[in-house]
Amino acid sequence: MLGLSLGLASAGVLILFIQRGITFDTFHRDNDRIYFVQTADAEDRYNQTVYPILGQMVKTYPEIETGTHVQGWNNVWLNYKGKDLQKNTKYVDSTFFDVFSFKLKYGNAATALKRKQSIVLDEKVAEALFGERNPVGENVVVEDSLSFTVTGVLEPVPANSSIQFEVLLPVSNLEGNPDFASGADWYNTFASVYLKLRKGADPGKLEAKFPAFAKTHFTAEGQKRQIRIAPLEDYVHYENPNFRWMIYGAVTIALFIVLIISINMVNLNTAMSFTRAKEVAVRKVTGSTLRQILAQFWTESALVLMASLAIAIVFGVLYLVPQFNEFREGRMQLVVNWQQDSATFLTLIGIIGIITFVAGTVPAAYLNRLDLRDTLKGKLSGKPASRNWTQGTLIVVQLVIAVILVVGAIAVRWQIDYMRRADTGFRGENIVVVSSDLQYKDRNAATAQFVPILNGLKQNSRIESVATSSIVPTRYWSNYNIYTPEGTEPKDVRLRHVGTSTGYARTYGIRMIEGRDFSEDLDGKGEHHPVVINEAARKAFGWTSAVGKRLRQGNNSDVYTVVGVMKDFHYGPLKERIEPLLHWYDGPPGLRSYLTLKFADIKQAREVLSDLERDMKKIPSKRPFQYFYMQEELSKQYNDLDGIWKMVNFVTLLAIVIAFAGIFGLISLAASKRTKEIGIRKVLGANVRGIAVLLSRDFVILLVIALLIGLPLAYSFVIKYLASFEYHVHLPWYVFGLVALGALALTIATVGFQGIKAALADPVKSLRSE
């Protein structure tokens, strides 16, 4: 029951995750008619498009019933009677609730976003500002100066929704922003656009019309890209290609667990059938039919399994679900909802039904086939459990699964450690990054106050280098554009591009292999738009020397001059290849998103940070002073893999415990069947070691067979898994040897203990037993 409970609890949580995963974004009304617009080029296909496309598409194509933007731009600050909150904000059209079926607790979905000064809050935000009462009709202050009326309160957004938000504002408020308007053209692809097609509309035929649409409306550079549409339920898979593999992995592990507990149940029931042979024979003599015998065995198995399920539910809800959510670190958290999760519960009931049927049928059918006379006379021979071909096969399957999981857990751990220890191409030691964008109430005044603080840091003898930037390693934007070099043979290259200032490369120890880094003296006026590229970009352009080369950016008449080439460095996790990268000059050090401090001795950081916090607090702002150590941030990149490793570890331990608990039960039953044989052997001079070996030998042989099958399979799986990482470790051969030795040692300890115990029993008692 312990093994069954653990197994069912683990399988239940995985099935719950699978259910959430395969139903991602499917809870909307008319879900089959909701699509999102994508951009495709020669290298990629991504879930954004140009901002003006929605209005023009709705006008042009009668197949489209309606649509909406779901635009991120900034997370607005809300104020109500002195309470300040900043929450995840999305800007949407008035048709948002015509496309999506997010439920409102208060308010009318049809009119909630009609007025420009409307605001819709989720339940938790509304409660934080207004308490338990209905706030519809109340006014809140947005961004310190604008008054908005609460027109709706949302029920919790499902965790398996690709659109996550806490505040909704009409997108018309964003269109008046000059910075937003300058990029909302027919070239820049940063908008998330969703369409609801009319009933019967063919998305394939609609998509076939888009090339002509692009030629009519897109800029000349933009026409090199394709417009595509995809079903809403595919959004998460384009955004996170690994999510599908996570679901497949969860399905595989859940099947492994169910298979292991099923094998254990069948094996133990079959082994125990020996002790019930006379009982079944007597029942048959007194008139019991096969159906009645089967019903008895099914009922007994069902009672055990239902009791295990009750324990599993308690354990799963109270322990495993919170642990799983911790592994996921905020991504698609599992919340048990008995009504919503009925499919998971019914799946578990179905699993129990199948196990009950198989575990009850196999021993009942076996006993029903035995000769009544031999059974009643006690002539049923008690062969060792492992000599039963079916039982032996099931044991081998269990052990193969356990071996694969053990090797898999080791491979994941080695890969994580390899990535954390690998050379990133920059120096993260002794570096502290301060979040310097604290949402200042007066940006200009804050800049004036920040400059003396920055100058003081540069003069501090405990600090080796200072840099301000909009990005830092591990936090690079997913911001790309096409760059074309001037020359006789122009070649378009898609570059990730970000802005940095002087001191960035020096602070992070990024080596320049050609040319120079940015310089305040040389680049201060920004007259020739200096840029620094990495090795991957130089290679993509086909250059042997890049300094002095001139680039033009798509949809931009400016000319950018390459002044230096950085050695390739990992600005993201090692799972991804180093992409062609361009840094543009963001001006001299100033008030930006991040302030990076490189210390001569990291032990001196605390005192400097304490003084810096005191100085920064003098600048009126809404956010608290925050910082992080770069070494810790580099390690955090792999927290999601840590979560996977912990889950695999748990499942591996579970598989080992269940498998070897089953083997322990089988060796115990095997020893009890051979009680008289052991007694006779001892009387005739057999020693304890010989008897223990006799009982253990068959199980050890099964383990060797399992290793011969499991280790090659594990090697094959591990090679494929590690190949999914652009930079990966190579698992040495001796790991497989250690797994084999560990499995052998555990098997010998498990069966040997019971074997020795049986061998030490008093032969007089065993020979007198009936």
mmCIF file with all atom_site columns, C-alpha atoms in Angstrom, residues 333-429:
data_model
loop_
_atom_site.group_PDB
_atom_site.id
_atom_site.type_symbol
_atom_site.label_atom_id
_atom_site.label_alt_id
_atom_site.label_comp_id
_atom_site.label_asym_id
_atom_site.label_entity_id
_atom_site.label_seq_id
_atom_site.pdbx_PDB_ins_code
_atom_site.Cartn_x
_atom_site.Cartn_y
_atom_site.Cartn_z
_atom_site.occupancy
_atom_site.B_iso_or_equiv
_atom_site.pdbx_formal_charge
_atom_site.auth_seq_id
_atom_site.auth_comp_id
_atom_site.auth_asym_id
_atom_site.auth_atom_id
_atom_site.pdbx_PDB_model_num
ATOM 1  C CA . GLN A 1 333 ? 1.135   26.547  -11.150 1.00 0.00 ? 333 GLN A CA 1
ATOM 2  C CA . LEU A 1 334 ? -1.092  23.591  -10.302 1.00 0.00 ? 334 LEU A CA 1
ATOM 3  C CA . VAL A 1 335 ? -4.159  24.363  -8.196  1.00 0.00 ? 335 VAL A CA 1
ATOM 4  C CA . VAL A 1 336 ? -6.436  21.431  -7.399  1.00 0.00 ? 336 VAL A CA 1
ATOM 5  C CA . ASN A 1 337 ? -10.009 22.188  -8.412  1.00 0.00 ? 337 ASN A CA 1
ATOM 6  C CA . TRP A 1 338 ? -12.249 19.143  -7.928  1.00 0.00 ? 338 TRP A CA 1
ATOM 7  C CA . GLN A 1 339 ? -14.733 20.257  -10.554 1.00 0.00 ? 339 GLN A CA 1
ATOM 8  C CA . GLN A 1 340 ? -12.179 21.321  -13.144 1.00 0.00 ? 340 GLN A CA 1
ATOM 9  C CA . ASP A 1 341 ? -9.895  18.362  -12.458 1.00 0.00 ? 341 ASP A CA 1
ATOM 10 C CA . SER A 1 342 ? -12.525 15.634  -12.720 1.00 0.00 ? 342 SER A CA 1
ATOM 11 C CA . ALA A 1 343 ? -10.672 14.291  -15.785 1.00 0.00 ? 343 ALA A CA 1
ATOM 12 C CA . THR A 1 344 ? -7.567  13.655  -13.668 1.00 0.00 ? 344 THR A CA 1
ATOM 13 C CA . PHE A 1 345 ? -9.573  11.891  -10.969 1.00 0.00 ? 345 PHE A CA 1
ATOM 14 C CA . LEU A 1 346 ? -11.438 9.772   -13.523 1.00 0.00 ? 346 LEU A CA 1
ATOM 15 C CA . THR A 1 347 ? -8.110  8.857   -15.149 1.00 0.00 ? 347 THR A CA 1
ATOM 16 C CA . LEU A 1 348 ? -6.814  7.641   -11.793 1.00 0.00 ? 348 LEU A CA 1
ATOM 17 C CA . ILE A 1 349 ? -10.015 5.627   -11.269 1.00 0.00 ? 349 ILE A CA 1
ATOM 18 C CA . GLY A 1 350 ? -9.502  4.142   -14.735 1.00 0.00 ? 350 GLY A CA 1
ATOM 19 C CA . ILE A 1 351 ? -5.912  3.212   -13.871 1.00 0.00 ? 351 ILE A CA 1
ATOM 20 C CA . ILE A 1 352 ? -7.103  1.564   -10.679 1.00 0.00 ? 352 ILE A CA 1
ATOM 21 C CA . GLY A 1 353 ? -9.752  -0.313  -12.644 1.00 0.00 ? 353 GLY A CA 1
ATOM 22 C CA . ILE A 1 354 ? -7.185  -1.684  -15.095 1.00 0.00 ? 354 ILE A CA 1
ATOM 23 C CA . ILE A 1 355 ? -4.737  -2.667  -12.343 1.00 0.00 ? 355 ILE A CA 1
ATOM 24 C CA . THR A 1 356 ? -7.583  -4.277  -10.389 1.00 0.00 ? 356 THR A CA 1
ATOM 25 C CA . PHE A 1 357 ? -8.659  -6.299  -13.412 1.00 0.00 ? 357 PHE A CA 1
ATOM 26 C CA . VAL A 1 358 ? -5.152  -7.517  -14.281 1.00 0.00 ? 358 VAL A CA 1
ATOM 27 C CA . ALA A 1 359 ? -3.935  -8.064  -10.703 1.00 0.00 ? 359 ALA A CA 1
ATOM 28 C CA . GLY A 1 360 ? -7.114  -10.002 -9.813  1.00 0.00 ? 360 GLY A CA 1
ATOM 29 C CA . THR A 1 361 ? -7.465  -11.957 -13.048 1.00 0.00 ? 361 THR A CA 1
ATOM 30 C CA . VAL A 1 362 ? -3.913  -13.327 -13.360 1.00 0.00 ? 362 VAL A CA 1
ATOM 31 C CA . PRO A 1 363 ? -3.750  -15.219 -10.008 1.00 0.00 ? 363 PRO A CA 1
ATOM 32 C CA . ALA A 1 364 ? -7.424  -16.259 -10.114 1.00 0.00 ? 364 ALA A CA 1
ATOM 33 C CA . ALA A 1 365 ? -7.056  -17.691 -13.616 1.00 0.00 ? 365 ALA A CA 1
ATOM 34 C CA . TYR A 1 366 ? -3.829  -19.450 -12.616 1.00 0.00 ? 366 TYR A CA 1
ATOM 35 C CA . LEU A 1 367 ? -5.379  -21.075 -9.552  1.00 0.00 ? 367 LEU A CA 1
ATOM 36 C CA . ASN A 1 368 ? -8.506  -22.011 -11.474 1.00 0.00 ? 368 ASN A CA 1
ATOM 37 C CA . ARG A 1 369 ? -6.407  -24.051 -13.921 1.00 0.00 ? 369 ARG A CA 1
ATOM 38 C CA . LEU A 1 370 ? -4.764  -26.206 -11.211 1.00 0.00 ? 370 LEU A CA 1
ATOM 39 C CA . ASP A 1 371 ? -5.768  -29.855 -10.721 1.00 0.00 ? 371 ASP A CA 1
ATOM 40 C CA . LEU A 1 372 ? -8.184  -30.038 -7.767  1.00 0.00 ? 372 LEU A CA 1
ATOM 41 C CA . ARG A 1 373 ? -6.918  -33.375 -6.452  1.00 0.00 ? 373 ARG A CA 1
ATOM 42 C CA . ASP A 1 374 ? -3.256  -32.346 -6.397  1.00 0.00 ? 374 ASP A CA 1
ATOM 43 C CA . THR A 1 375 ? -4.100  -29.023 -4.832  1.00 0.00 ? 375 THR A CA 1
ATOM 44 C CA . LEU A 1 376 ? -6.229  -30.532 -2.018  1.00 0.00 ? 376 LEU A CA 1
ATOM 45 C CA . LYS A 1 377 ? -3.535  -33.133 -1.329  1.00 0.00 ? 377 LYS A CA 1
ATOM 46 C CA . GLY A 1 378 ? -0.925  -30.347 -1.012  1.00 0.00 ? 378 GLY A CA 1
ATOM 47 C CA . LYS A 1 379 ? 1.085   -31.562 -3.986  1.00 0.00 ? 379 LYS A CA 1
ATOM 48 C CA . LEU A 1 380 ? 1.390   -28.061 -5.516  1.00 0.00 ? 380 LEU A CA 1
ATOM 49 C CA . SER A 1 381 ? 5.068   -27.448 -5.948  1.00 0.00 ? 381 SER A CA 1
ATOM 50 C CA . GLY A 1 382 ? 6.520   -24.184 -4.752  1.00 0.00 ? 382 GLY A CA 1
ATOM 51 C CA . LYS A 1 383 ? 8.973   -23.075 -7.381  1.00 0.00 ? 383 LYS A CA 1
ATOM 52 C CA . PRO A 1 384 ? 11.013  -19.946 -6.712  1.00 0.00 ? 384 PRO A CA 1
ATOM 53 C CA . ALA A 1 385 ? 9.214   -16.856 -7.903  1.00 0.00 ? 385 ALA A CA 1
ATOM 54 C CA . SER A 1 386 ? 11.911  -15.893 -10.359 1.00 0.00 ? 386 SER A CA 1
ATOM 55 C CA . ARG A 1 387 ? 11.570  -19.194 -12.236 1.00 0.00 ? 387 ARG A CA 1
ATOM 56 C CA . ASN A 1 388 ? 8.110   -18.138 -13.345 1.00 0.00 ? 388 ASN A CA 1
ATOM 57 C CA . TRP A 1 389 ? 8.732   -16.759 -16.861 1.00 0.00 ? 389 TRP A CA 1
ATOM 58 C CA . THR A 1 390 ? 5.983   -14.108 -16.744 1.00 0.00 ? 390 THR A CA 1
ATOM 59 C CA . GLN A 1 391 ? 6.949   -12.940 -13.274 1.00 0.00 ? 391 GLN A CA 1
ATOM 60 C CA . GLY A 1 392 ? 10.613  -12.811 -14.215 1.00 0.00 ? 392 GLY A CA 1
ATOM 61 C CA . THR A 1 393 ? 9.827   -10.733 -17.298 1.00 0.00 ? 393 THR A CA 1
ATOM 62 C CA . LEU A 1 394 ? 7.857   -8.240  -15.225 1.00 0.00 ? 394 LEU A CA 1
ATOM 63 C CA . ILE A 1 395 ? 10.705  -7.936  -12.719 1.00 0.00 ? 395 ILE A CA 1
ATOM 64 C CA . VAL A 1 396 ? 13.142  -7.261  -15.577 1.00 0.00 ? 396 VAL A CA 1
ATOM 65 C CA . VAL A 1 397 ? 10.843  -4.543  -16.965 1.00 0.00 ? 397 VAL A CA 1
ATOM 66 C CA . GLN A 1 398 ? 10.709  -2.872  -13.551 1.00 0.00 ? 398 GLN A CA 1
ATOM 67 C CA . LEU A 1 399 ? 14.468  -2.923  -13.178 1.00 0.00 ? 399 LEU A CA 1
ATOM 68 C CA . VAL A 1 400 ? 15.033  -1.638  -16.725 1.00 0.00 ? 400 VAL A CA 1
ATOM 69 C CA . ILE A 1 401 ? 12.805  1.365   -15.991 1.00 0.00 ? 401 ILE A CA 1
ATOM 70 C CA . ALA A 1 402 ? 14.663  2.018   -12.725 1.00 0.00 ? 402 ALA A CA 1
ATOM 71 C CA . VAL A 1 403 ? 18.052  1.834   -14.481 1.00 0.00 ? 403 VAL A CA 1
ATOM 72 C CA . ILE A 1 404 ? 16.958  4.272   -17.219 1.00 0.00 ? 404 ILE A CA 1
ATOM 73 C CA . LEU A 1 405 ? 15.644  6.733   -14.635 1.00 0.00 ? 405 LEU A CA 1
ATOM 74 C CA . VAL A 1 406 ? 18.846  6.539   -12.550 1.00 0.00 ? 406 VAL A CA 1
ATOM 75 C CA . VAL A 1 407 ? 21.066  7.218   -15.571 1.00 0.00 ? 407 VAL A CA 1
ATOM 76 C CA . GLY A 1 408 ? 18.700  9.997   -16.689 1.00 0.00 ? 408 GLY A CA 1
ATOM 77 C CA . ALA A 1 409 ? 18.860  11.686  -13.277 1.00 0.00 ? 409 ALA A CA 1
ATOM 78 C CA . ILE A 1 410 ? 22.663  11.539  -13.336 1.00 0.00 ? 410 ILE A CA 1
ATOM 79 C CA . ALA A 1 411 ? 22.772  12.975  -16.876 1.00 0.00 ? 411 ALA A CA 1
ATOM 80 C CA . VAL A 1 412 ? 20.532  15.936  -15.936 1.00 0.00 ? 412 VAL A CA 1
ATOM 81 C CA . ARG A 1 413 ? 22.652  16.680  -12.860 1.00 0.00 ? 413 ARG A CA 1
ATOM 82 C CA . TRP A 1 414 ? 25.921  16.508  -14.793 1.00 0.00 ? 414 TRP A CA 1
ATOM 83 C CA . GLN A 1 415 ? 24.537  18.781  -17.506 1.00 0.00 ? 415 GLN A CA 1
ATOM 84 C CA . ILE A 1 416 ? 23.392  21.385  -14.965 1.00 0.00 ? 416 ILE A CA 1
ATOM 85 C CA . ASP A 1 417 ? 26.751  21.327  -13.188 1.00 0.00 ? 417 ASP A CA 1
ATOM 86 C CA . TYR A 1 418 ? 28.570  21.539  -16.521 1.00 0.00 ? 418 TYR A CA 1
ATOM 87 C CA . MET A 1 419 ? 26.622  24.647  -17.568 1.00 0.00 ? 419 MET A CA 1
ATOM 88 C CA . ARG A 1 420 ? 27.101  26.312  -14.199 1.00 0.00 ? 420 ARG A CA 1
ATOM 89 C CA . ARG A 1 421 ? 30.858  25.709  -14.259 1.00 0.00 ? 421 ARG A CA 1
ATOM 90 C CA . ALA A 1 422 ? 31.422  26.402  -17.972 1.00 0.00 ? 422 ALA A CA 1
ATOM 91 C CA . ASP A 1 423 ? 33.370  29.411  -19.184 1.00 0.00 ? 423 ASP A CA 1
ATOM 92 C CA . THR A 1 424 ? 30.774  32.050  -20.122 1.00 0.00 ? 424 THR A CA 1
ATOM 93 C CA . GLY A 1 425 ? 33.243  34.298  -21.897 1.00 0.00 ? 425 GLY A CA 1
ATOM 94 C CA . PHE A 1 426 ? 32.846  37.042  -19.303 1.00 0.00 ? 426 PHE A CA 1
ATOM 95 C CA . ARG A 1 427 ? 33.690  37.466  -15.628 1.00 0.00 ? 427 ARG A CA 1
ATOM 96 C CA . GLY A 1 428 ? 30.792  37.257  -13.204 1.00 0.00 ? 428 GLY A CA 1
ATOM 97 C CA . GLU A 1 429 ? 32.911  37.065  -10.049 1.00 0.00 ? 429 GLU A CA 1
#
